[in-house]
Amino acid sequence: MGLKYQCYFVSHNNGIEHEVAPYERPALSKGFLLPEDPLRLPEFHTCVGANEERLTPKWYKEHGIELILSTRVMSVDVRRNTLLTAAGETISYKFLIIATGARALKLEEFGVSGSDAENVCHLRDLADATRLVDLMQASTGGNAVVIGGGYIGMEVAASLVINKINVTMVFPEPHCMARLFTPKIASFYEDFYKLKGVNFVKGTVLSSFAINPEGKVTGVNLKDGSYLPADLVVVGIGIRPNTSLFEGQLTLEKGGIKVNSQLQTSNSSVYAVGDVASFPLKVFGEIRRLEHVDAARKSARHAVAAIMEPDITPEFDYLPFFYSRAFSFSWQFYGENLGEAVYFGDFSGTSFGAYWVHNGHLVGSFLEGGSKEEYEALAKVTRLRPTINDLSELERQGLSFVVTM
Ligand code: NAD
Ligand code: ISD
């Protein structure tokens, strides 16, 4: 086939990240952190999560794809269709797919220094996760502070508890997963985490690290004046797309590289996929950038189809999908959390959910503890955006509304 596959990683350090073939990041904040039977490469190379072929180095070779690892792209010239690598090699392309993803935000960007201390972790790549495992093993019975109440915060807090570490979570919002959850959904998870011993400190942020003469963080000072002792700190305060190679060359929007409904950027030879791409979300009629593995997989697949078969590839028509797993929980969300939330199921049990109704249409749905069939029905019906005239009838029908539709 003679296809040249340029594999470009942006990472925070010079760890093992650069030496391995692409992998599924969701594993890093879940199975990778478990104390027993942890997930390790090659078990989670790219696509394993989608029940497809595992893309090991052997797979790339067998498919005629040159996988260039340990190589940083220093600059790109989209007018000349070339990349320049740190090794001084110029690579020409007919088509370029940008999949540079995003980097973890650091507290330094909020004026707090010290996040490069040896016991402060971010979690974005394999090197970060490997370091976190080592630190967890050295901190059994000790105290961890988790900064941030989003995906990383919630998934890592659960793993820390499972690793027998005392956890305090600190975040500025009134409840966890503020981008997605309503207070009612959040309180279900927070109550469970509290039963597991997790302490929540909400409505404040860190003001400084307390650092000992050896350069180790011993605690964190919060803006509300309180102090939390820490043997380990995990920072999960969001990400920023890696766009710098393309700034001034391609159109940007919503912090990402703007693409059309074929994932094509403002330069027709260049496509962008995954966390870095801001794409037209047809269902909502606006440009969005989504940070989730499902959007990454599907946008990548679509970009390739658009390159290979431009005449028959339809517009990318994506329904936002997010999921998470922690402790024994597993939830899925489809669509958007706009309008009024209508709850169903047993919030004191193991399965419950919510619909979001906006301007008389069901636009979003959430389910904890569903079966494969229930999640499929949820996705199918949410995509249809059915008219909802009576919220109390929707509440009464609950999950059967989507299952029987
Ligand atoms: P996030 O956006 O999910 O959550 C960020 C959290 O940090 C929020 O609670 C926010 O209020 C808080 N925060 C922001 N500034 C803060 C500050 N100065 N002090 C304290 N808290 C602060 O981001 P994340 O949890 O860091 O996750 C990073 C990325 O990884 C995201 O793109 C996320 O979607 C992805 N991820 C997804 C999954 C999943 O889909 N299951 C799992 C892990 C990571
Ligand atoms: O599901 C996930 C997950 O765990 C991530 O880290 O999606 C994100 C990535 O940002 C998607 O590439």
CSV table of C-alpha atoms and ligand atoms in Angstrom, one decimal:
chain,number,residue,atom,x,y,z
A,1,MET,CA,0.0,0.0,0.0
A,2,GLY,CA,2.9,2.3,0.7
A,3,LEU,CA,0.9,4.5,3.1
A,4,LYS,CA,3.1,6.6,5.4
A,5,TYR,CA,1.6,6.9,8.9
A,6,GLN,CA,3.1,9.7,10.9
A,7,CYS,CA,2.5,9.1,14.5
A,8,TYR,CA,2.9,12.3,16.5
A,9,PHE,CA,2.7,12.5,20.3
A,10,VAL,CA,2.7,15.5,22.5
A,11,SER,CA,3.5,14.6,26.0
A,12,HIS,CA,4.6,16.3,29.2
A,13,ASN,CA,7.9,14.4,29.7
A,14,ASN,CA,10.3,12.1,28.0
A,15,GLY,CA,8.8,8.9,29.3
A,16,ILE,CA,7.7,5.7,27.6
A,17,GLU,CA,4.9,7.5,25.8
A,18,HIS,CA,7.1,8.1,22.8
A,19,GLU,CA,8.1,4.5,22.4
A,20,VAL,CA,4.8,2.7,22.2
A,21,ALA,CA,2.2,2.4,19.4
A,22,PRO,CA,-1.0,4.4,19.9
A,23,TYR,CA,-3.3,3.1,22.7
A,24,GLU,CA,-6.8,3.7,24.1
A,25,ARG,CA,-6.5,6.5,26.7
A,26,PRO,CA,-9.7,5.5,28.7
A,27,ALA,CA,-7.8,2.5,30.1
A,28,LEU,CA,-5.3,4.8,31.9
A,29,SER,CA,-7.9,6.3,34.4
A,30,LYS,CA,-9.7,2.9,34.9
A,31,GLY,CA,-8.2,-0.6,34.5
A,32,PHE,CA,-4.6,0.6,34.4
A,33,LEU,CA,-4.8,1.9,38.0
A,34,LEU,CA,-6.3,-1.2,39.6
A,35,PRO,CA,-4.1,-2.9,42.3
A,36,GLU,CA,-5.2,-6.3,41.1
A,37,ASP,CA,-5.0,-7.6,37.6
A,38,PRO,CA,-4.3,-4.1,36.1
A,39,LEU,CA,-4.7,-3.6,32.4
A,40,ARG,CA,-1.3,-3.3,30.7
A,41,LEU,CA,-0.1,-2.9,27.1
A,42,PRO,CA,-0.5,-4.6,24.6
A,43,GLU,CA,-4.0,-5.2,26.0
A,44,PHE,CA,-5.2,-1.7,25.2
A,45,HIS,CA,-3.6,-0.6,22.0
A,46,THR,CA,-5.9,1.5,19.8
A,47,CYS,CA,-9.2,0.0,18.9
A,48,VAL,CA,-9.3,-2.7,21.4
A,49,GLY,CA,-12.1,-0.8,23.2
A,50,ALA,CA,-14.2,-0.8,20.0
A,51,ASN,CA,-14.0,-4.6,19.8
A,52,GLU,CA,-11.9,-4.3,16.7
A,53,GLU,CA,-8.4,-5.4,15.7
A,54,ARG,CA,-5.8,-4.4,18.2
A,55,LEU,CA,-3.3,-2.1,16.5
A,56,THR,CA,0.0,-3.4,17.7
A,57,PRO,CA,3.3,-2.5,16.0
A,58,LYS,CA,2.9,-5.8,14.1
A,59,TRP,CA,-0.5,-4.7,12.8
A,60,TYR,CA,1.0,-1.5,11.3
A,61,LYS,CA,3.7,-3.4,9.6
A,62,GLU,CA,1.3,-6.0,8.2
A,63,HIS,CA,-0.9,-3.2,6.8
A,64,GLY,CA,1.9,-1.4,5.1
A,65,ILE,CA,1.8,1.6,7.5
A,66,GLU,CA,5.1,3.1,8.6
A,67,LEU,CA,4.7,3.9,12.3
A,68,ILE,CA,7.3,6.5,13.3
A,69,LEU,CA,7.7,6.7,17.1
A,70,SER,CA,9.8,8.8,19.4
A,71,THR,CA,9.6,11.6,16.8
A,72,ARG,CA,8.4,15.1,17.4
A,73,VAL,CA,7.0,17.2,14.6
A,74,MET,CA,8.6,20.6,15.0
A,75,SER,CA,6.8,22.5,12.2
A,76,VAL,CA,4.3,22.0,9.5
A,77,ASP,CA,3.9,23.9,6.2
A,78,VAL,CA,0.4,23.4,5.0
A,79,ARG,CA,1.1,25.4,1.8
A,80,ARG,CA,3.9,23.1,0.8
A,81,ASN,CA,2.3,19.9,2.3
A,82,THR,CA,5.4,19.1,4.4
A,83,LEU,CA,6.3,18.3,8.0
A,84,LEU,CA,9.7,18.8,9.6
A,85,THR,CA,10.6,16.4,12.4
A,86,ALA,CA,13.0,17.0,15.3
A,87,ALA,CA,15.4,14.6,13.6
A,88,GLY,CA,15.6,17.0,10.7
A,89,GLU,CA,13.6,14.8,8.3
A,90,THR,CA,11.1,16.5,6.0
A,91,ILE,CA,8.0,14.4,5.3
A,92,SER,CA,5.7,15.2,2.4
A,93,TYR,CA,2.1,14.3,2.4
A,94,LYS,CA,-0.8,14.3,0.0
A,95,PHE,CA,-3.3,14.3,3.0
A,96,LEU,CA,-2.5,15.1,6.6
A,97,ILE,CA,-4.7,14.0,9.4
A,98,ILE,CA,-4.2,16.1,12.6
A,99,ALA,CA,-4.8,14.0,15.7
A,100,THR,CA,-2.6,15.9,18.1
A,101,GLY,CA,-5.2,15.7,20.9
A,102,ALA,CA,-4.8,17.9,23.9
A,103,ARG,CA,-2.5,18.5,26.9
A,104,ALA,CA,-3.5,18.4,30.6
A,105,LEU,CA,-3.9,21.9,32.0
A,106,LYS,CA,-1.4,22.8,34.7
A,107,LEU,CA,-2.0,24.8,37.9
A,108,GLU,CA,0.8,27.1,36.8
A,109,GLU,CA,-1.7,28.4,34.2
A,110,PHE,CA,-3.8,29.6,37.2
A,111,GLY,CA,-0.8,31.2,39.0
A,112,VAL,CA,0.0,28.2,41.3
A,113,SER,CA,3.5,26.8,41.2
A,114,GLY,CA,4.9,23.5,42.3
A,115,SER,CA,3.0,21.0,40.0
A,116,ASP,CA,6.3,19.6,38.8
A,117,ALA,CA,7.0,18.2,42.3
A,118,GLU,CA,7.7,14.4,42.3
A,119,ASN,CA,4.4,13.5,44.1
A,120,VAL,CA,2.1,15.7,42.0
A,121,CYS,CA,0.5,13.8,39.0
A,122,HIS,CA,-1.5,14.7,35.9
A,123,LEU,CA,-3.0,11.9,33.9
A,124,ARG,CA,-2.9,12.2,30.2
A,125,ASP,CA,-0.5,9.6,28.9
A,126,LEU,CA,1.0,6.3,29.7
A,127,ALA,CA,4.0,7.8,31.4
A,128,ASP,CA,1.7,9.8,33.7
A,129,ALA,CA,-0.3,6.7,34.5
A,130,THR,CA,2.8,4.6,35.2
A,131,ARG,CA,4.1,7.3,37.5
A,132,LEU,CA,0.7,7.5,39.3
A,133,VAL,CA,0.8,3.7,39.9
A,134,ASP,CA,4.3,4.0,41.4
A,135,LEU,CA,3.2,6.8,43.7
A,136,MET,CA,0.0,5.0,44.7
A,137,GLN,CA,2.0,2.0,45.7
A,138,ALA,CA,4.3,4.2,47.8
A,139,SER,CA,1.3,5.9,49.5
A,140,THR,CA,-0.8,3.0,50.8
A,141,GLY,CA,-2.7,4.2,53.9
A,142,GLY,CA,-1.7,7.8,53.2
A,143,ASN,CA,-3.5,10.9,52.0
A,144,ALA,CA,-4.2,12.0,48.4
A,145,VAL,CA,-5.7,15.3,47.3
A,146,VAL,CA,-7.5,15.2,44.0
A,147,ILE,CA,-7.8,18.6,42.3
A,148,GLY,CA,-10.8,18.7,40.0
A,149,GLY,CA,-14.2,17.1,40.0
A,150,GLY,CA,-14.5,16.1,36.4
A,151,TYR,CA,-13.7,12.8,34.6
A,152,ILE,CA,-10.2,12.4,35.9
A,153,GLY,CA,-11.1,13.5,39.4
A,154,MET,CA,-14.0,11.0,39.7
A,155,GLU,CA,-12.3,8.0,38.0
A,156,VAL,CA,-8.9,8.5,39.8
A,157,ALA,CA,-10.5,9.2,43.2
A,158,ALA,CA,-12.2,5.8,42.9
A,159,SER,CA,-8.9,4.1,42.0
A,160,LEU,CA,-7.1,5.8,44.9
A,161,VAL,CA,-9.7,4.4,47.3
A,162,ILE,CA,-9.4,0.9,45.8
A,163,ASN,CA,-5.6,1.3,46.3
A,164,LYS,CA,-6.3,2.0,50.0
A,165,ILE,CA,-5.5,5.7,50.0
A,166,ASN,CA,-7.5,8.4,51.8
A,167,VAL,CA,-8.9,10.9,49.3
A,168,THR,CA,-10.1,14.5,49.4
A,169,MET,CA,-11.4,16.0,46.3
A,170,VAL,CA,-11.3,19.8,45.7
A,171,PHE,CA,-13.1,21.6,43.0
A,172,PRO,CA,-14.7,25.0,42.5
A,173,GLU,CA,-18.2,24.0,41.5
A,174,PRO,CA,-21.1,23.1,43.9
A,175,HIS,CA,-21.0,19.5,42.7
A,176,CYS,CA,-19.0,16.9,40.8
A,177,MET,CA,-19.1,16.5,37.0
A,178,ALA,CA,-20.5,20.0,36.7
A,179,ARG,CA,-20.2,20.0,32.9
A,180,LEU,CA,-22.7,17.1,32.6
A,181,PHE,CA,-24.5,16.2,35.8
A,182,THR,CA,-27.4,17.9,37.5
A,183,PRO,CA,-27.2,18.3,41.3
A,184,LYS,CA,-29.5,15.3,41.7
A,185,ILE,CA,-27.3,13.0,39.6
A,186,ALA,CA,-24.1,14.3,41.2
A,187,SER,CA,-25.4,13.8,44.7
A,188,PHE,CA,-26.0,10.1,44.0
A,189,TYR,CA,-22.3,9.6,43.1
A,190,GLU,CA,-21.0,11.9,45.8
A,191,ASP,CA,-23.0,10.1,48.5
A,192,PHE,CA,-21.5,6.8,47.3
A,193,TYR,CA,-18.0,8.2,47.3
A,194,LYS,CA,-18.5,9.6,50.8
A,195,LEU,CA,-19.5,6.1,52.0
A,196,LYS,CA,-16.2,4.9,50.5
A,197,GLY,CA,-14.5,7.6,52.7
A,198,VAL,CA,-13.9,10.3,50.1
A,199,ASN,CA,-14.0,13.8,51.5
A,200,PHE,CA,-15.4,16.6,49.2
A,201,VAL,CA,-14.2,20.2,49.5
A,202,LYS,CA,-16.3,22.2,47.0
A,203,GLY,CA,-16.5,25.8,46.0
A,204,THR,CA,-12.8,26.5,46.4
A,205,VAL,CA,-9.5,26.0,44.6
A,206,LEU,CA,-5.9,25.4,45.6
A,207,SER,CA,-3.9,28.6,46.4
A,208,SER,CA,-0.5,27.0,46.9
A,209,PHE,CA,1.4,23.8,47.6
A,210,ALA,CA,3.2,23.2,50.9
A,211,ILE,CA,6.6,21.9,49.8
A,212,ASN,CA,9.3,20.4,52.1
A,213,PRO,CA,13.0,21.1,51.7
A,214,GLU,CA,13.4,17.9,49.6
A,215,GLY,CA,11.0,19.3,47.1
A,216,LYS,CA,8.1,17.0,48.0
A,217,VAL,CA,4.6,18.3,48.4
A,218,THR,CA,3.3,17.7,51.9
A,219,GLY,CA,0.0,19.4,51.7
A,220,VAL,CA,-2.1,21.9,49.8
A,221,ASN,CA,-3.4,25.3,51.0
A,222,LEU,CA,-6.9,26.2,49.7
A,223,LYS,CA,-8.3,29.6,48.9
A,224,ASP,CA,-10.9,29.2,51.6
A,225,GLY,CA,-8.0,29.2,54.1
A,226,SER,CA,-8.0,25.5,54.9
A,227,TYR,CA,-5.0,23.1,54.6
A,228,LEU,CA,-5.1,19.5,53.5
A,229,PRO,CA,-2.1,17.2,54.2
A,230,ALA,CA,-1.0,15.2,51.1
A,231,ASP,CA,1.3,12.3,50.3
A,232,LEU,CA,0.1,12.5,46.7
A,233,VAL,CA,-1.7,15.1,44.6
A,234,VAL,CA,-3.6,14.3,41.4
A,235,VAL,CA,-4.5,17.3,39.2
A,236,GLY,CA,-7.3,16.9,36.7
A,237,ILE,CA,-8.4,20.4,35.8
A,238,GLY,CA,-9.2,20.0,32.1
A,239,ILE,CA,-7.3,20.0,28.9
A,240,ARG,CA,-6.2,22.4,26.1
A,241,PRO,CA,-6.1,21.2,22.5
A,242,ASN,CA,-2.7,21.0,20.9
A,243,THR,CA,-3.1,23.4,18.0
A,244,SER,CA,0.2,25.3,18.1
A,245,LEU,CA,1.7,23.7,15.0
A,246,PHE,CA,-1.1,25.0,12.9
A,247,GLU,CA,-1.9,28.4,14.4
A,248,GLY,CA,-1.7,31.1,11.7
A,249,GLN,CA,-2.1,28.4,9.0
A,250,LEU,CA,-5.5,26.9,9.6
A,251,THR,CA,-8.7,28.4,10.9
A,252,LEU,CA,-9.3,27.8,14.6
A,253,GLU,CA,-12.7,27.9,16.5
A,254,LYS,CA,-13.8,27.0,20.0
A,255,GLY,CA,-10.1,26.4,20.9
A,256,GLY,CA,-9.7,23.7,18.3
A,257,ILE,CA,-9.0,23.3,14.6
A,258,LYS,CA,-12.1,24.1,12.6
A,259,VAL,CA,-13.2,21.4,10.2
A,260,ASN,CA,-16.2,21.0,7.9
A,261,SER,CA,-18.7,18.1,7.9
A,262,GLN,CA,-16.0,15.9,6.2
A,263,LEU,CA,-13.5,16.7,9.0
A,264,GLN,CA,-11.6,18.8,6.4
A,265,THR,CA,-9.8,21.9,7.7
A,266,SER,CA,-9.5,25.3,6.0
A,267,ASN,CA,-6.7,23.7,3.9
A,268,SER,CA,-8.3,21.0,1.7
A,269,SER,CA,-5.4,18.5,2.1
A,270,VAL,CA,-5.5,18.7,5.9
A,271,TYR,CA,-8.1,16.9,8.1
A,272,ALA,CA,-8.4,17.1,11.9
A,273,VAL,CA,-10.0,14.5,14.3
A,274,GLY,CA,-10.5,13.8,18.0
A,275,ASP,CA,-10.1,16.3,20.9
A,276,VAL,CA,-8.3,18.9,18.7
A,277,ALA,CA,-11.1,19.2,16.1
A,278,SER,CA,-14.0,21.7,16.2
A,279,PHE,CA,-16.6,20.1,13.9
A,280,PRO,CA,-20.2,20.9,12.9
A,281,LEU,CA,-22.5,19.0,15.2
A,282,LYS,CA,-25.5,18.6,12.8
A,283,VAL,CA,-27.9,17.5,15.6
A,284,PHE,CA,-27.4,20.8,17.4
A,285,GLY,CA,-26.7,23.0,14.4
A,286,GLU,CA,-23.4,24.4,15.8
A,287,ILE,CA,-19.7,23.9,15.9
A,288,ARG,CA,-18.4,21.9,18.9
A,289,ARG,CA,-15.2,20.4,20.1
A,290,LEU,CA,-15.8,17.2,22.0
A,291,GLU,CA,-13.4,15.5,24.4
A,292,HIS,CA,-14.3,11.9,24.4
A,293,VAL,CA,-13.0,8.7,22.9
A,294,ASP,CA,-16.1,7.9,21.0
A,295,ALA,CA,-16.0,11.2,19.1
A,296,ALA,CA,-12.2,10.6,18.5
A,297,ARG,CA,-12.8,7.1,17.0
A,298,LYS,CA,-15.8,8.1,14.9
A,299,SER,CA,-14.3,11.4,13.6
A,300,ALA,CA,-11.1,9.5,12.6
A,301,ARG,CA,-13.1,6.9,10.8
A,302,HIS,CA,-15.1,9.5,9.0
A,303,ALA,CA,-12.0,11.5,7.9
A,304,VAL,CA,-10.5,8.4,6.4
A,305,ALA,CA,-13.7,7.7,4.5
A,306,ALA,CA,-13.9,11.3,3.3
A,307,ILE,CA,-10.3,11.0,2.0
A,308,MET,CA,-10.7,7.6,0.4
A,309,GLU,CA,-14.2,8.0,-1.0
A,310,PRO,CA,-15.1,11.7,-1.1
A,311,ASP,CA,-18.0,11.3,-3.5
A,312,ILE,CA,-20.0,8.9,-1.5
A,313,THR,CA,-19.1,9.9,2.1
A,314,PRO,CA,-22.1,11.7,3.7
A,315,GLU,CA,-21.8,14.5,6.2
A,316,PHE,CA,-20.4,13.6,9.6
A,317,ASP,CA,-23.6,13.3,11.7
A,318,TYR,CA,-22.5,12.6,15.2
A,319,LEU,CA,-24.6,12.2,18.3
A,320,PRO,CA,-22.5,13.2,21.4
A,321,PHE,CA,-21.9,10.2,23.6
A,322,PHE,CA,-20.0,10.2,26.9
A,323,TYR,CA,-19.5,7.4,29.4
A,324,SER,CA,-17.6,6.7,32.6
A,325,ARG,CA,-16.9,3.8,34.9
A,326,ALA,CA,-15.8,3.9,38.5
A,327,PHE,CA,-16.2,1.5,41.5
A,328,SER,CA,-19.2,-0.7,40.3
A,329,PHE,CA,-20.8,2.2,38.5
A,330,SER,CA,-21.2,2.6,34.8
A,331,TRP,CA,-23.1,5.3,33.0
A,332,GLN,CA,-23.7,6.5,29.5
A,333,PHE,CA,-25.0,9.9,28.3
A,334,TYR,CA,-26.3,10.8,24.8
A,335,GLY,CA,-27.1,14.2,23.2
A,336,GLU,CA,-26.9,17.3,25.3
A,337,ASN,CA,-27.9,18.4,28.8
A,338,LEU,CA,-30.0,21.3,27.8
A,339,GLY,CA,-33.4,22.3,29.2
A,340,GLU,CA,-35.3,20.6,31.9
A,341,ALA,CA,-34.2,17.3,33.4
A,342,VAL,CA,-36.8,14.6,33.9
A,343,TYR,CA,-35.7,11.8,36.2
A,344,PHE,CA,-36.6,8.1,36.2
A,345,GLY,CA,-35.7,4.9,38.0
A,346,ASP,CA,-34.5,4.3,41.5
A,347,PHE,CA,-31.9,6.8,42.8
A,348,SER,CA,-31.4,4.7,45.9
A,349,GLY,CA,-30.8,1.6,43.8
A,350,THR,CA,-28.5,0.5,41.0
A,351,SER,CA,-30.3,1.8,37.9
A,352,PHE,CA,-31.7,5.3,37.3
A,353,GLY,CA,-31.5,8.0,34.7
A,354,ALA,CA,-32.6,11.3,33.3
A,355,TYR,CA,-33.9,12.9,30.1
A,356,TRP,CA,-33.3,16.5,29.1
A,357,VAL,CA,-36.2,18.2,27.4
A,358,HIS,CA,-35.6,21.4,25.5
A,359,ASN,CA,-38.2,23.4,23.5
A,360,GLY,CA,-40.6,20.4,23.6
A,361,HIS,CA,-38.0,17.9,22.4
A,362,LEU,CA,-36.0,15.2,24.2
A,363,VAL,CA,-32.4,16.3,23.5
A,364,GLY,CA,-30.4,14.3,26.0
A,365,SER,CA,-30.4,11.2,28.0
A,366,PHE,CA,-28.4,9.6,30.9
A,367,LEU,CA,-28.6,6.1,32.3
A,368,GLU,CA,-26.7,4.5,35.2
A,369,GLY,CA,-26.5,0.7,35.3
A,370,GLY,CA,-28.3,0.0,32.0
A,371,SER,CA,-28.1,-3.1,29.8
A,372,LYS,CA,-26.6,-3.0,26.3
A,373,GLU,CA,-30.1,-3.0,24.8
A,374,GLU,CA,-31.2,-0.1,27.0
A,375,TYR,CA,-28.2,2.0,26.1
A,376,GLU,CA,-28.8,1.3,22.4
A,377,ALA,CA,-32.5,2.3,22.7
A,378,LEU,CA,-31.4,5.5,24.6
A,379,ALA,CA,-29.0,6.4,21.8
A,380,LYS,CA,-31.5,5.7,19.0
A,381,VAL,CA,-34.4,7.6,20.6
A,382,THR,CA,-32.2,10.6,21.6
A,383,ARG,CA,-31.0,10.9,18.1
A,384,LEU,CA,-34.6,11.2,16.9
A,385,ARG,CA,-35.2,14.1,19.3
A,386,PRO,CA,-38.9,13.1,19.8
A,387,THR,CA,-41.5,15.7,20.7
A,388,ILE,CA,-42.4,15.7,24.4
A,389,ASN,CA,-45.7,17.3,25.3
A,390,ASP,CA,-46.1,16.1,28.8
A,391,LEU,CA,-43.1,15.9,31.1
A,392,SER,CA,-45.0,14.0,33.9
A,393,GLU,CA,-46.0,11.3,31.3
A,394,LEU,CA,-42.3,11.0,30.3
A,395,GLU,CA,-41.4,10.7,34.0
A,396,ARG,CA,-44.1,8.1,34.5
A,397,GLN,CA,-42.9,6.0,31.5
A,398,GLY,CA,-39.2,6.4,32.5
A,399,LEU,CA,-36.9,4.0,30.6
A,400,SER,CA,-39.8,2.2,28.9
A,401,PHE,CA,-40.3,5.4,26.9
A,402,VAL,CA,-37.1,4.6,24.9
A,403,VAL,CA,-37.3,0.8,25.1
A,404,THR,CA,-40.8,0.6,23.6
A,405,MET,CA,-40.4,3.4,21.0
B,1,NAD,P1,-12.8,17.9,33.1
B,1,NAD,O1,-13.1,19.1,32.2
B,1,NAD,O2,-13.7,16.7,33.0
B,1,NAD,O3,-12.9,18.4,34.6
B,1,NAD,C1,-12.1,19.5,35.1
B,1,NAD,C2,-12.4,19.7,36.5
B,1,NAD,O4,-11.5,20.5,37.1
B,1,NAD,C3,-13.8,20.4,36.8
B,1,NAD,O5,-14.4,19.9,37.9
B,1,NAD,C4,-13.3,21.8,37.0
B,1,NAD,O6,-14.1,22.6,37.7
B,1,NAD,C5,-12.1,21.6,37.8
B,1,NAD,N1,-11.2,22.7,37.8
B,1,NAD,C6,-10.8,23.6,36.9
B,1,NAD,N2,-9.9,24.5,37.3
B,1,NAD,C7,-9.7,24.1,38.6
B,1,NAD,C8,-8.8,24.6,39.6
B,1,NAD,N3,-8.0,25.6,39.4
B,1,NAD,N4,-8.8,24.0,40.8
B,1,NAD,C9,-9.6,22.9,41.1
B,1,NAD,N5,-10.4,22.4,40.1
B,1,NAD,C10,-10.5,23.0,38.9
B,1,NAD,O7,-11.3,17.5,32.8
B,1,NAD,P2,-10.4,16.3,33.4
B,1,NAD,O8,-11.2,15.6,34.5
B,1,NAD,O9,-9.1,16.9,33.8
B,1,NAD,O10,-10.3,15.4,32.2
B,1,NAD,C11,-9.3,15.7,31.2
B,1,NAD,C12,-9.8,15.2,29.9
B,1,NAD,O11,-9.8,13.8,29.9
B,1,NAD,C13,-11.2,15.7,29.5
B,1,NAD,O12,-11.2,15.9,28.1
B,1,NAD,C14,-12.1,14.5,29.8
B,1,NAD,O13,-13.2,14.4,28.9
B,1,NAD,C15,-11.1,13.3,29.5
B,1,NAD,N6,-11.4,12.1,30.2
B,1,NAD,C16,-12.6,11.5,29.9
B,1,NAD,C17,-12.9,10.3,30.5
B,1,NAD,C18,-14.2,9.7,30.1
B,1,NAD,O14,-14.8,10.1,29.2
B,1,NAD,N7,-14.7,8.7,30.9
B,1,NAD,C19,-12.1,9.8,31.5
B,1,NAD,C20,-10.9,10.5,31.8
B,1,NAD,C21,-10.6,11.6,31.1
B,2,ISD,O1,-13.1,8.5,27.1
B,2,ISD,C1,-12.1,9.3,27.1
B,2,ISD,C2,-11.1,9.3,27.9
B,2,ISD,O2,-10.8,8.5,29.0
B,2,ISD,C3,-10.2,10.3,27.6
B,2,ISD,O3,-9.1,10.6,28.1
B,2,ISD,O4,-12.0,10.3,26.1
B,2,ISD,C4,-10.9,11.1,26.5
B,2,ISD,C5,-9.9,11.5,25.5
B,2,ISD,O5,-9.7,12.8,25.6
B,2,ISD,C6,-10.4,11.2,24.0
B,2,ISD,O6,-9.4,11.2,23.2
